Amino acid sequence: MCGIMGYIGPKDAAEIVIGGLECLEYRGYDSAGIALAEGHKIGISKCVGSVANLKTQLEKCSLSGKMGIGHTRWATHGGVTRENAHPHVDPDGKVVLIHNGIIENFHELGEEFAKKGVRFVSETDTEIAALLISSLYRDDPLLAIREACGRLRGAFAFVILFADIADRYYCVRKGPPLVLGAAGGEAFCASDVTALLPYTNNVLFMEDEEIAELSAEGIVLYGFDGLRKEACPHLVDWDASMTSKGTYPHFMLKEIEEQGSVLRRTLTGRLENGVIGLEAEFPFSEDARLFRRIHFVACGTSCHASAVAGRLADRYTGLDVRVETASEYRYGNVICDKHTLAVFVSQSGETADTLAAASLAQARGARCLAVTNVVSSSLGREVGSVLELRAGPEIGVAATKTFMGQLAALTLLTLWISKRKGLLAPQEEKRLCAELARLPAKVEDILARGEDVRKIAERYKGLPAFLFIGREASYPVAMEGALKLKEISYVHAEAHAAGEMKHGPIALLNERMPVVAVVPKDGIYKKMLSNIQESRARRAPIITVASRGDEDIRRFSNDSLFVPETEEEFTPFLTVVPLQLFAYHLASILGREIDRPRNLAKSVTVE
Ligand code: AGP
């Protein structure tokens, strides 16, 4: 949460910092700000709202510099005001600082300063960090930063300018991510590698408790103990063109439409000639027979993909399966030991709750695997063993193509474990592999009929709430459909296991509350039909997501979205696509800010 960009070099820092912030805006867009240093003079501009507002504001003033830091905020402490926007400055104007994270002891520290007569300008937890560093600064910036970090509790990524230092700036990481890059007399920092791709793809992911000094000479790394550390850069195989919207009106639509190719990439090399092979990526293959439990732990959309995988694991692995939201897993008394395979699923690999849950499982001796789109993310590095999604950068706040990548990666993983345990017969493996290989074309077939979904969305645009239902693997798909709809259209949507309707939610139904039923032709189809009938009897309009060729379903539906037939195990790969499109089109009809929904940020780096 919050996007950070920093630059030093021969070019105009404003242009580079603003460009970076535009790229990072999916991390927060409540307010934005920039500090530009021209020699020892630091000018600051900040505003409420988007980076576009900041850009317009900057064009009207004469700020410039060859060193600059910028911030796009997702508010935690303090409302969305100009005063609370970053950068923050100490009263003497010695230290200018931007921050991502939460400083937990800012009240206590604030009281100390208040007793000395300091008056705070903002309501943020950040201002205290600028004050503290300034109060500890004599002539050694590194020492002041280290001493301040020793007093601050919580999670923070800082980028800091010192007014009397014109040729360097500093980055600090304890928790939230920071990525650095240096090339040809320039040195950059950003919250996410995507902002650095126009300049370099040879990047340095800061580790926890590190301080970096960035100058035209490059990057020097220190630990919180003040000792120099060796920098180990990574080559990232993404390029800047992957982060462009191209001719699409929104990143979300572009990413939905990429799902066929994402699926192909995720399966490539892991599925050959009817055989699944994960030897190279799954380090616990030899231990598979010793596993007793498999835990899938994640948040949001990643948790929905995990819930689909959980049902497959129930069916194929013979393991005790647990699927848990990361923020709950951490606090429960979970049995998690060396007989447990703990799978942490995260698109970004930076979600604070998922990271904390992974640390807990590692400490308890579980075999841990990260399933992520960003191999070099904090999760990837913390866990060490990674199954990569290969979805390419996802910019839209609403996750779509990475859900598809997660379904594919988790399906392969689950079937691989089944195979290693001797539970997957070769014929069965062949049947499933053949169908997995057909799925990308089937996804593309649904996408080619996207306009039909738009027409249906048009018919429901005035309604205040939707109820999504499904059973077994279609239940997490219903949850994902409801999440997509509420995230980007702000229309109330909730999902229930279809069998639960009669235990309460059915009371909500009337002619203004459509039921979206995920009802592919599977073993539980007949039961779903009964639930649909019950909803119809309460006058709810029915939208069904059904298997193509199921003409009967039309009799029970006001509208139907059809998907190609597939093996029962794989229906979520297909049924989720019309739901993503439905959410997208409804939000577009309602004129919402689709790629930047209110109150949300793509990477949730606070707990
Ligand atoms: C998805 O549309 C959401 N924006 C959100 O639920 C997201 O899936 C969640 O925050 C988890 O993120 P992660 O996969 O990067 O860990």
Coordinates of C-alpha atoms and ligand atoms in Angstrom, one line a residue:
M1 CA 0.0 0.0 0.0
C2 CA 1.2 3.5 -0.9
G3 CA 3.5 3.9 -3.8
I4 CA 7.0 5.3 -3.5
M5 CA 9.4 6.5 -6.2
G6 CA 12.8 8.1 -5.9
Y7 CA 15.4 9.3 -8.4
I8 CA 18.9 10.9 -8.5
G9 CA 20.8 11.4 -11.8
P10 CA 21.3 13.9 -14.6
K11 CA 17.7 14.1 -15.7
D12 CA 14.7 16.0 -14.6
A13 CA 13.6 14.2 -11.4
A14 CA 10.0 15.4 -11.6
E15 CA 9.3 13.6 -14.8
I16 CA 10.8 10.4 -13.7
V17 CA 9.2 10.4 -10.2
I18 CA 5.7 11.4 -11.6
G19 CA 6.1 8.6 -14.3
G20 CA 6.9 6.1 -11.5
L21 CA 4.0 7.2 -9.4
E22 CA 1.6 6.9 -12.3
C23 CA 2.8 3.3 -12.6
L24 CA 2.4 2.7 -8.9
E25 CA -1.0 4.4 -8.5
Y26 CA -2.7 1.0 -8.1
R27 CA -1.1 0.9 -4.6
G28 CA -3.1 3.9 -3.4
Y29 CA -4.6 7.1 -4.8
D30 CA -5.9 9.1 -1.9
S31 CA -3.3 11.8 -2.2
A32 CA 0.0 12.4 -3.9
G33 CA 3.2 14.4 -3.2
I34 CA 6.7 15.0 -4.4
A35 CA 9.9 16.6 -3.0
L36 CA 12.5 17.9 -5.5
A37 CA 16.0 18.9 -4.5
E38 CA 18.0 21.5 -6.4
G39 CA 21.3 21.7 -4.5
H40 CA 20.4 22.3 -0.9
K41 CA 16.9 23.7 -1.7
I42 CA 14.1 21.2 -1.4
G43 CA 10.7 22.2 -2.8
I44 CA 7.5 20.2 -2.0
S45 CA 4.2 19.9 -3.8
K46 CA 1.3 17.8 -2.6
C47 CA -2.4 17.5 -3.2
V48 CA -5.5 15.4 -2.4
G49 CA -6.4 12.9 -5.1
S50 CA -4.6 11.3 -8.0
V51 CA -1.1 11.7 -9.4
A52 CA -2.7 13.5 -12.4
N53 CA -3.7 16.3 -9.9
L54 CA -0.2 16.4 -8.7
K55 CA 1.1 16.6 -12.2
T56 CA -1.2 19.5 -13.1
Q57 CA -0.2 21.3 -9.9
L58 CA 3.5 20.8 -10.6
E59 CA 3.1 22.3 -14.1
K60 CA 1.9 25.5 -12.6
C61 CA 4.9 26.0 -10.3
S62 CA 8.6 26.2 -10.9
L63 CA 9.8 23.2 -8.8
S64 CA 12.6 21.2 -10.4
G65 CA 15.7 19.2 -9.4
K66 CA 17.9 16.3 -10.3
M67 CA 17.0 14.4 -7.1
G68 CA 13.4 13.7 -6.1
I69 CA 11.1 11.5 -4.1
G70 CA 7.4 11.0 -4.5
H71 CA 4.5 9.2 -2.9
T72 CA 0.9 8.1 -3.8
R73 CA -1.0 7.4 -0.6
W74 CA -3.5 4.9 0.7
A75 CA -4.6 6.5 3.9
T76 CA -4.1 4.6 7.2
H77 CA -3.5 7.2 9.9
G78 CA -5.2 10.4 9.3
G79 CA -7.9 11.4 6.7
V80 CA -7.4 12.2 3.1
T81 CA -6.1 15.8 3.3
R82 CA -3.3 17.8 1.9
E83 CA -1.6 18.0 5.3
N84 CA -1.6 14.2 5.6
A85 CA -0.2 13.7 2.2
H86 CA 3.5 12.8 2.0
P87 CA 6.3 14.0 2.0
H88 CA 6.5 15.1 5.6
V89 CA 9.1 17.5 7.0
D90 CA 10.4 18.2 10.5
P91 CA 9.9 21.7 11.8
D92 CA 13.5 22.7 11.1
G93 CA 13.2 21.6 7.5
K94 CA 16.2 19.3 7.8
V95 CA 14.6 16.0 6.9
V96 CA 12.0 15.3 4.2
L97 CA 10.5 11.8 4.3
I98 CA 8.0 9.6 2.7
H99 CA 6.7 6.4 4.2
N100 CA 4.8 3.2 3.5
G101 CA 3.6 1.1 6.5
I102 CA 2.4 1.8 10.0
I103 CA 4.5 3.2 12.9
E104 CA 2.8 1.6 15.9
N105 CA 4.4 3.7 18.7
F106 CA 3.8 7.1 17.1
H107 CA 1.5 8.2 19.9
E108 CA 4.1 7.6 22.6
L109 CA 6.9 9.2 20.6
G110 CA 4.5 12.1 19.6
E111 CA 3.8 12.8 23.3
E112 CA 7.6 13.0 24.0
F113 CA 7.9 15.7 21.3
A114 CA 4.7 17.4 22.3
K115 CA 6.1 17.9 25.8
K116 CA 9.1 19.7 24.2
G117 CA 6.7 22.0 22.5
V118 CA 6.6 20.5 19.0
R119 CA 3.3 21.1 17.2
F120 CA 2.3 18.5 14.6
V121 CA 1.1 19.6 11.2
S122 CA -0.5 16.3 10.2
E123 CA -2.5 13.4 11.8
T124 CA -0.2 10.8 10.3
D125 CA 2.1 8.3 12.0
T126 CA 4.8 9.4 9.5
E127 CA 5.5 12.9 10.6
I128 CA 7.1 11.5 13.8
A129 CA 9.7 9.6 11.8
A130 CA 10.9 12.8 10.1
L131 CA 11.0 14.5 13.5
L132 CA 12.8 11.7 15.2
I133 CA 15.5 11.4 12.5
S134 CA 16.0 15.2 12.4
S135 CA 16.3 15.2 16.2
L136 CA 19.0 12.6 16.1
Y137 CA 20.9 14.0 13.1
R138 CA 24.2 15.8 13.7
D139 CA 26.4 15.1 10.7
D140 CA 26.0 11.4 10.1
P141 CA 22.7 10.5 8.2
L142 CA 23.3 6.8 8.5
L143 CA 23.7 7.0 12.3
A144 CA 20.6 9.1 12.7
I145 CA 18.5 6.7 10.6
R146 CA 19.8 3.7 12.5
E147 CA 19.1 5.3 15.9
A148 CA 15.6 6.3 14.8
C149 CA 14.9 2.8 13.5
G150 CA 15.9 1.5 16.9
R151 CA 13.1 3.5 18.5
L152 CA 10.4 3.0 15.9
R153 CA 8.0 0.0 16.2
G154 CA 5.9 -1.3 13.4
A155 CA 6.5 -1.6 9.7
F156 CA 8.1 1.0 7.5
A157 CA 9.7 1.7 4.2
F158 CA 11.1 5.2 4.1
V159 CA 12.7 7.3 1.5
I160 CA 14.6 10.3 3.0
L161 CA 16.2 13.5 1.8
F162 CA 18.5 15.5 4.0
A163 CA 18.4 19.3 3.3
D164 CA 22.2 19.6 3.7
I165 CA 23.0 16.6 1.5
A166 CA 22.5 17.4 -2.2
D167 CA 24.1 14.3 -3.7
R168 CA 22.5 11.3 -2.0
Y169 CA 19.2 10.1 -0.6
Y170 CA 18.4 7.2 1.6
C171 CA 16.0 4.2 1.7
V172 CA 15.0 2.1 4.7
R173 CA 13.1 -1.1 4.8
K174 CA 11.5 -2.9 7.7
G175 CA 8.5 -4.6 6.3
P176 CA 7.0 -3.0 3.2
P177 CA 8.9 -3.6 0.0
L178 CA 11.4 -1.3 -1.7
V179 CA 13.2 -2.2 -5.0
L180 CA 16.3 -0.3 -6.1
G181 CA 18.0 0.1 -9.4
A182 CA 21.1 1.9 -10.6
A183 CA 22.5 2.4 -14.1
G184 CA 24.6 5.0 -15.9
G185 CA 24.9 7.6 -13.1
E186 CA 21.2 7.2 -12.0
A187 CA 19.8 5.5 -9.0
F188 CA 16.1 4.7 -8.5
C189 CA 13.9 3.3 -5.8
A190 CA 10.3 2.2 -6.0
S191 CA 7.7 0.2 -4.1
D192 CA 7.4 -2.2 -7.0
V193 CA 9.7 -3.3 -9.8
T194 CA 7.1 -2.3 -12.5
A195 CA 8.0 1.4 -11.9
L196 CA 11.7 0.7 -12.6
L197 CA 11.2 -1.3 -15.8
P198 CA 11.5 1.7 -18.2
Y199 CA 15.1 2.2 -16.8
T200 CA 16.5 -1.1 -15.8
N201 CA 15.4 -4.7 -15.1
N202 CA 18.6 -5.4 -13.1
V203 CA 17.2 -4.6 -9.6
L204 CA 17.9 -5.0 -6.0
F205 CA 15.1 -6.1 -3.6
M206 CA 15.9 -4.6 -0.2
E207 CA 15.9 -7.1 2.6
D208 CA 14.3 -6.3 6.0
E209 CA 16.4 -4.1 8.3
E210 CA 18.5 -2.6 5.5
I211 CA 19.4 1.0 4.7
A212 CA 20.5 2.0 1.3
E213 CA 22.4 5.1 0.2
L214 CA 21.6 6.1 -3.4
S215 CA 23.8 8.5 -5.4
A216 CA 25.1 9.0 -9.0
E217 CA 27.9 6.5 -8.0
G218 CA 25.3 3.7 -7.4
I219 CA 23.9 2.0 -4.3
V220 CA 25.5 1.2 -1.0
L221 CA 23.7 -1.1 1.4
Y222 CA 24.0 -1.2 5.2
G223 CA 22.3 -3.3 7.8
F224 CA 20.6 -1.7 10.8
D225 CA 23.8 -2.5 12.7
G226 CA 25.7 -0.1 10.4
L227 CA 27.8 -2.7 8.7
R228 CA 28.1 -2.7 4.9
K229 CA 26.3 -5.5 3.1
E230 CA 26.8 -7.0 -0.3
A231 CA 24.2 -6.1 -2.9
C232 CA 22.8 -9.0 -4.9
P233 CA 20.8 -7.7 -7.9
H234 CA 18.2 -9.8 -9.7
L235 CA 17.5 -9.8 -13.4
V236 CA 13.7 -9.5 -13.9
D237 CA 12.3 -11.0 -17.1
W238 CA 9.5 -8.4 -17.4
D239 CA 9.7 -5.4 -19.6
A240 CA 8.0 -2.0 -19.7
S241 CA 5.7 -2.9 -22.5
M242 CA 4.0 -5.4 -20.2
T243 CA 2.8 -2.6 -18.0
S244 CA 1.2 -0.6 -20.7
K245 CA -2.6 -0.5 -21.3
G246 CA -2.2 -0.6 -25.1
T247 CA -5.5 0.2 -26.8
Y248 CA -7.6 -1.1 -23.9
P249 CA -9.8 1.3 -22.0
H250 CA -8.7 -0.4 -18.7
F251 CA -6.0 -2.6 -17.4
M252 CA -8.7 -4.9 -16.0
L253 CA -10.2 -5.6 -19.4
K254 CA -6.7 -6.2 -20.9
E255 CA -5.8 -8.6 -18.1
I256 CA -9.1 -10.5 -18.4
E257 CA -8.4 -10.9 -22.1
E258 CA -4.9 -12.2 -21.5
Q259 CA -6.2 -15.2 -19.6
G260 CA -5.9 -17.7 -22.4
S261 CA -2.2 -16.9 -22.8
V262 CA -1.6 -16.8 -19.1
L263 CA -3.0 -20.3 -18.8
R264 CA -0.8 -21.5 -21.7
R265 CA 2.3 -20.0 -20.0
T266 CA 1.5 -21.4 -16.6
L267 CA 1.0 -24.9 -18.0
T268 CA 4.0 -24.8 -20.4
G269 CA 6.8 -27.2 -19.5
R270 CA 4.8 -28.5 -16.5
L271 CA 2.5 -30.5 -18.6
E272 CA 3.9 -32.5 -21.4
N273 CA 2.5 -35.5 -23.3
G274 CA -0.2 -36.2 -20.8
V275 CA 2.2 -36.1 -17.8
I276 CA 2.5 -33.5 -15.1
G277 CA 6.1 -32.6 -14.1
L278 CA 6.9 -30.3 -11.2
E279 CA 10.2 -31.9 -10.2
A280 CA 12.2 -28.8 -10.8
E281 CA 9.9 -26.5 -8.9
F282 CA 8.6 -28.6 -6.0
P283 CA 11.4 -29.4 -3.6
F284 CA 9.4 -31.7 -1.4
S285 CA 8.5 -34.4 -4.0
E286 CA 10.4 -37.0 -2.0
D287 CA 8.5 -36.2 1.1
A288 CA 5.1 -36.3 -0.5
R289 CA 4.2 -39.7 1.0
L290 CA 5.0 -38.3 4.5
F291 CA 2.6 -35.4 4.3
R292 CA -0.5 -35.7 6.4
R293 CA -1.9 -32.2 5.9
I294 CA -2.0 -29.5 3.2
H295 CA -2.8 -25.9 4.1
F296 CA -3.6 -23.3 1.6
V297 CA -3.3 -19.8 3.1
A298 CA -4.0 -16.6 1.3
C299 CA -6.2 -13.4 1.2
G300 CA -8.9 -12.1 -1.1
T301 CA -8.9 -13.5 -4.6
S302 CA -5.9 -15.7 -3.9
C303 CA -7.9 -17.3 -1.1
H304 CA -10.7 -18.0 -3.5
A305 CA -8.3 -19.8 -5.9
S306 CA -7.0 -21.7 -2.8
A307 CA -10.5 -22.7 -2.0
V308 CA -11.0 -24.2 -5.4
A309 CA -7.6 -26.0 -5.0
G310 CA -8.7 -27.2 -1.6
R311 CA -11.7 -29.1 -3.1
L312 CA -9.4 -30.7 -5.7
A313 CA -7.0 -31.6 -2.9
D314 CA -9.8 -33.2 -0.9
R315 CA -10.6 -35.3 -3.9
Y316 CA -7.1 -36.3 -5.1
T317 CA -4.5 -36.1 -2.3
G318 CA -6.0 -38.1 0.6
L319 CA -4.6 -35.3 2.9
D320 CA -6.3 -33.4 5.6
V321 CA -7.0 -30.1 3.8
R322 CA -7.3 -26.7 5.3
V323 CA -8.0 -23.5 3.4
E324 CA -7.6 -20.4 5.5
T325 CA -7.6 -16.6 5.2
A326 CA -4.0 -15.6 6.2
S327 CA -5.2 -13.0 8.8
E328 CA -7.1 -15.8 10.6
Y329 CA -4.5 -18.5 10.2
R330 CA -1.9 -16.6 12.1
Y331 CA -3.9 -16.3 15.2
G332 CA -5.5 -19.8 15.3
N333 CA -3.9 -22.7 17.1
V334 CA -3.1 -24.5 13.8
I335 CA -1.5 -27.9 13.7
C336 CA 1.4 -27.2 11.4
D337 CA 4.5 -29.3 11.6
K338 CA 6.9 -31.2 9.4
H339 CA 4.1 -33.4 8.1
T340 CA 2.3 -30.3 6.8
L341 CA 2.7 -28.8 3.4
A342 CA 1.8 -25.1 3.8
V343 CA 1.1 -23.4 0.5
F344 CA 1.0 -19.6 0.6
V345 CA -0.8 -18.1 -2.4
S346 CA -0.2 -14.4 -3.2
Q347 CA -0.2 -12.6 -6.5
S348 CA 2.1 -9.8 -5.2
G349 CA 4.0 -11.8 -2.7
E350 CA 3.8 -8.7 -0.5
T351 CA 0.6 -9.1 1.4
A352 CA 1.5 -8.5 5.1
D353 CA -0.9 -11.1 6.5
T354 CA 0.2 -13.8 4.1
L355 CA 3.9 -13.1 4.9
A356 CA 3.2 -13.2 8.7
A357 CA 1.4 -16.5 8.3
A358 CA 4.3 -17.9 6.3
S359 CA 6.8 -17.0 9.0
L360 CA 4.6 -18.7 11.5
A361 CA 4.4 -21.9 9.5
Q362 CA 8.1 -21.9 8.9
A363 CA 8.8 -21.4 12.5
R364 CA 6.6 -24.5 13.3
G365 CA 8.6 -26.7 10.9
A366 CA 6.1 -27.0 8.0
R367 CA 7.3 -27.5 4.5
C368 CA 6.4 -24.2 2.9
L369 CA 5.8 -23.3 -0.7
A370 CA 5.0 -19.8 -2.1
V371 CA 2.7 -19.7 -5.2
T372 CA 3.2 -16.2 -6.5
N373 CA 3.4 -14.0 -9.6
V374 CA 6.6 -12.3 -8.3
V375 CA 9.3 -14.8 -7.6
S376 CA 11.6 -12.2 -6.1
S377 CA 8.8 -10.8 -3.8
S378 CA 9.1 -10.8 0.0
L379 CA 7.1 -14.0 0.1
G380 CA 9.2 -15.7 -2.6
R381 CA 12.4 -14.8 -0.7
E382 CA 11.0 -15.6 2.7
V383 CA 9.7 -19.0 1.8
G384 CA 12.5 -19.9 -0.7
S385 CA 10.5 -22.6 -2.6
V386 CA 8.4 -20.9 -5.3
L387 CA 5.8 -22.1 -7.9
E388 CA 5.6 -19.1 -10.2
L389 CA 2.3 -18.0 -11.8
R390 CA 3.9 -16.5 -15.0
A391 CA 0.9 -14.2 -15.4
G392 CA 3.1 -11.2 -16.1
P393 CA 2.6 -7.9 -14.2
E394 CA -1.0 -7.3 -13.1
I395 CA -1.9 -3.6 -12.8
G396 CA -5.7 -3.6 -12.3
V397 CA -6.5 -3.5 -8.6
A398 CA -9.1 -6.3 -9.2
A399 CA -7.1 -9.5 -9.7
T400 CA -8.2 -11.5 -12.8
K401 CA -5.5 -13.1 -14.8
T402 CA -3.6 -14.0 -11.7
F403 CA -6.6 -15.9 -10.4
M404 CA -6.5 -17.9 -13.6
G405 CA -2.7 -18.5 -13.1
Q406 CA -3.3 -19.5 -9.5
L407 CA -6.0 -22.0 -10.6
A408 CA -3.6 -23.5 -13.0
A409 CA -0.6 -23.6 -10.7
L410 CA -2.6 -25.0 -7.8
T411 CA -4.2 -27.6 -9.9
L412 CA -0.8 -28.8 -11.2
L413 CA 0.5 -28.8 -7.6
T414 CA -2.4 -30.8 -6.3
L415 CA -2.3 -33.4 -9.0
W416 CA 1.5 -33.6 -8.7
I417 CA 1.2 -34.5 -5.0
S418 CA -1.5 -37.0 -5.8
K419 CA 0.8 -38.6 -8.3
R420 CA 3.8 -38.6 -5.9
K421 CA 1.6 -40.3 -3.3
G422 CA 0.7 -43.0 -5.9
L423 CA -3.0 -41.9 -6.0
L424 CA -3.2 -40.7 -9.5
A425 CA -3.6 -43.5 -12.1
P426 CA -1.8 -42.9 -15.4
Q427 CA -5.0 -43.0 -17.3
E428 CA -6.6 -40.5 -15.0
E429 CA -3.5 -38.3 -15.3
K430 CA -3.7 -38.4 -19.1
R431 CA -7.4 -37.6 -19.1
L432 CA -6.9 -34.6 -16.8
C433 CA -3.8 -33.3 -18.7
A434 CA -5.5 -33.5 -22.0
E435 CA -8.4 -31.4 -20.8
L436 CA -6.0 -28.9 -19.0
A437 CA -4.3 -28.4 -22.3
R438 CA -7.6 -27.6 -24.0
L439 CA -8.6 -25.0 -21.4
P440 CA -6.8 -21.9 -22.9
A441 CA -8.8 -22.2 -26.1
K442 CA -12.0 -22.6 -24.1
V443 CA -11.2 -19.5 -22.1
E444 CA -10.6 -17.6 -25.4
D445 CA -13.9 -18.9 -26.7
I446 CA -15.8 -17.3 -23.8
L447 CA -13.8 -14.1 -24.2
A448 CA -14.8 -13.9 -27.9
R449 CA -18.4 -13.6 -26.7
G450 CA -17.8 -10.8 -24.2
E451 CA -20.2 -8.5 -25.8
D452 CA -23.1 -10.8 -24.8
V453 CA -22.1 -10.3 -21.2
R454 CA -22.2 -6.5 -21.6
K455 CA -25.8 -6.7 -22.9
I456 CA -26.9 -8.7 -19.9
A457 CA -25.0 -6.3 -17.5
E458 CA -26.9 -3.4 -19.1
R459 CA -30.3 -5.0 -18.1
Y460 CA -29.3 -5.1 -14.4
K461 CA -27.6 -1.8 -14.0
G462 CA -30.1 -0.2 -11.7
L463 CA -30.3 -2.9 -9.0
P464 CA -28.9 -2.4 -5.6
A465 CA -27.6 -5.9 -4.7
F466 CA -26.8 -9.3 -6.1
L467 CA -26.5 -12.7 -4.4
F468 CA -24.1 -15.2 -5.8
I469 CA -24.5 -18.9 -5.2
G470 CA -22.6 -22.1 -6.0
R471 CA -21.8 -25.5 -4.6
E472 CA -18.5 -27.4 -4.2
A473 CA -15.8 -25.8 -6.5
S474 CA -18.4 -23.4 -7.8
Y475 CA -18.9 -21.9 -4.4
P476 CA -15.5 -20.1 -4.3
V477 CA -16.2 -19.1 -7.9
A478 CA -19.4 -17.4 -6.7
M479 CA -17.3 -15.7 -3.9
E480 CA -14.9 -14.5 -6.5
G481 CA -17.7 -13.2 -8.8
A482 CA -19.2 -11.3 -5.8
L483 CA -15.9 -9.9 -4.8
K484 CA -15.2 -8.6 -8.3
L485 CA -18.6 -7.0 -8.5
K486 CA -18.4 -5.2 -5.2
E487 CA -14.8 -4.1 -5.6
I488 CA -15.2 -2.3 -8.9
S489 CA -18.9 -1.4 -9.2
Y490 CA -19.6 -0.7 -5.5
V491 CA -22.8 -2.6 -5.8
H492 CA -23.6 -4.8 -2.8
A493 CA -22.9 -8.4 -3.6
E494 CA -22.6 -11.4 -1.4
A495 CA -21.9 -15.1 -2.0
H496 CA -23.3 -18.2 -0.3
A497 CA -23.0 -21.9 -0.6
A498 CA -26.2 -22.6 -2.4
G499 CA -27.3 -25.1 0.3
E500 CA -27.1 -22.4 2.9
M501 CA -29.7 -20.1 1.2
K502 CA -32.6 -21.6 3.1
H503 CA -30.8 -21.1 6.4
G504 CA -31.1 -17.3 6.2
P505 CA -30.0 -15.5 3.0
I506 CA -33.2 -16.4 1.2
A507 CA -34.9 -13.8 3.4
L508 CA -33.2 -11.1 1.3
L509 CA -34.7 -12.2 -2.0
N510 CA -37.2 -10.2 -4.0
E511 CA -37.6 -9.0 -7.5
R512 CA -34.8 -6.4 -7.0
M513 CA -32.2 -8.8 -5.8
P514 CA -30.9 -11.0 -8.6
V515 CA -29.4 -14.4 -7.9
V516 CA -26.3 -15.3 -9.9
A517 CA -26.0 -19.1 -9.9
V518 CA -22.8 -20.8 -10.9
V519 CA -24.3 -24.1 -12.2
P520 CA -22.1 -26.0 -14.6
K521 CA -23.1 -29.6 -15.5
D522 CA -21.4 -31.4 -12.6
G523 CA -22.3 -34.0 -10.0
I524 CA -24.2 -31.5 -7.9
Y525 CA -26.1 -29.9 -10.8
K526 CA -29.6 -31.2 -9.7
K527 CA -29.2 -29.9 -6.2
M528 CA -28.3 -26.5 -7.7
L529 CA -31.4 -26.6 -9.8
S530 CA -33.5 -26.9 -6.6
N531 CA -31.8 -23.9 -5.1
I532 CA -32.4 -21.9 -8.2
Q533 CA -36.1 -22.9 -8.1
E534 CA -36.3 -21.8 -4.5
S535 CA -34.9 -18.4 -5.5
R536 CA -37.3 -18.0 -8.4
A537 CA -40.2 -18.8 -6.1
R538 CA -39.1 -15.7 -4.1
R539 CA -39.3 -13.6 -7.4
A540 CA -35.6 -13.1 -7.6
P541 CA -34.3 -12.6 -11.2
I542 CA -32.0 -15.5 -12.0
I543 CA -28.7 -15.2 -13.9
T544 CA -27.1 -18.5 -14.5
V545 CA -23.5 -19.4 -15.5
A546 CA -24.0 -22.7 -17.1
S547 CA -22.5 -25.3 -19.5
R548 CA -23.1 -24.7 -23.2
G549 CA -25.7 -27.2 -24.4
D550 CA -27.6 -27.1 -21.2
E551 CA -30.9 -25.9 -22.8
D552 CA -33.0 -26.8 -19.8
I553 CA -31.3 -24.1 -17.7
R554 CA -32.9 -21.4 -19.8
R555 CA -36.3 -22.4 -18.4
F556 CA -35.2 -21.4 -14.9
S557 CA -33.2 -18.3 -15.8
N558 CA -33.9 -14.8 -16.8
D559 CA -30.4 -14.7 -18.4
S560 CA -27.7 -17.2 -19.0
L561 CA -24.0 -17.0 -19.6
F562 CA -22.7 -20.2 -21.2
V563 CA -19.3 -21.6 -21.0
P564 CA -17.9 -24.6 -22.9
E565 CA -18.1 -28.0 -21.3
T566 CA -15.1 -29.3 -19.4
E567 CA -14.2 -32.0 -16.9
E568 CA -16.0 -31.5 -13.6
E569 CA -12.7 -30.7 -11.9
F570 CA -12.0 -27.7 -14.1
T571 CA -15.2 -25.8 -14.3
P572 CA -13.9 -22.9 -12.2
F573 CA -11.4 -22.0 -15.0
L574 CA -14.3 -21.3 -17.3
T575 CA -17.2 -20.2 -15.0
V576 CA -15.2 -17.4 -13.5
V577 CA -14.6 -15.6 -16.8
P578 CA -18.2 -14.4 -17.5
L579 CA -18.4 -13.3 -13.8
Q580 CA -15.2 -11.2 -14.3
L581 CA -16.7 -9.7 -17.5
F582 CA -20.1 -9.1 -15.8
A583 CA -18.4 -7.1 -13.0
Y584 CA -16.3 -5.2 -15.5
H585 CA -19.2 -4.3 -17.8
L586 CA -21.5 -3.3 -14.9
A587 CA -18.8 -1.1 -13.4
S588 CA -18.1 0.4 -16.8
I589 CA -21.8 1.1 -17.4
L590 CA -22.0 2.7 -13.9
G591 CA -19.0 4.9 -14.8
R592 CA -16.7 3.6 -12.1
E593 CA -12.9 4.1 -11.8
I594 CA -12.3 0.4 -12.7
D595 CA -8.6 0.2 -12.4
R596 CA -8.5 2.3 -9.2
P597 CA -11.6 1.4 -7.1
R598 CA -12.2 3.6 -4.1
N599 CA -10.6 2.6 -0.7
L600 CA -8.6 -0.2 -2.2
A601 CA -4.9 -0.8 -3.0
K602 CA -3.5 -3.7 -4.9
S603 CA -0.7 -4.6 -2.5
V604 CA -1.9 -4.8 1.0
T605 CA 1.3 -4.4 2.9
V606 CA -0.2 -3.5 6.3
E607 CA -1.9 -6.0 8.6
Ligands
AGP1 C1 -8.5 -8.9 -5.6 O1 -9.3 -8.4 -6.6 C2 -8.2 -8.0 -4.5 N1 -7.8 -6.8 -4.9 C3 -7.6 -8.6 -3.3 O2 -8.6 -9.4 -2.7 C4 -6.3 -9.4 -3.4 O3 -6.6 -10.6 -4.0 C5 -5.7 -9.7 -2.0 O4 -5.4 -8.4 -1.4 C6 -4.6 -10.6 -2.0 O5 -3.5 -10.1 -2.7 P1 -2.2 -11.0 -3.1 O6 -2.7 -12.1 -3.9 O7 -1.3 -10.0 -3.7 O8 -1.7 -11.5 -1.8

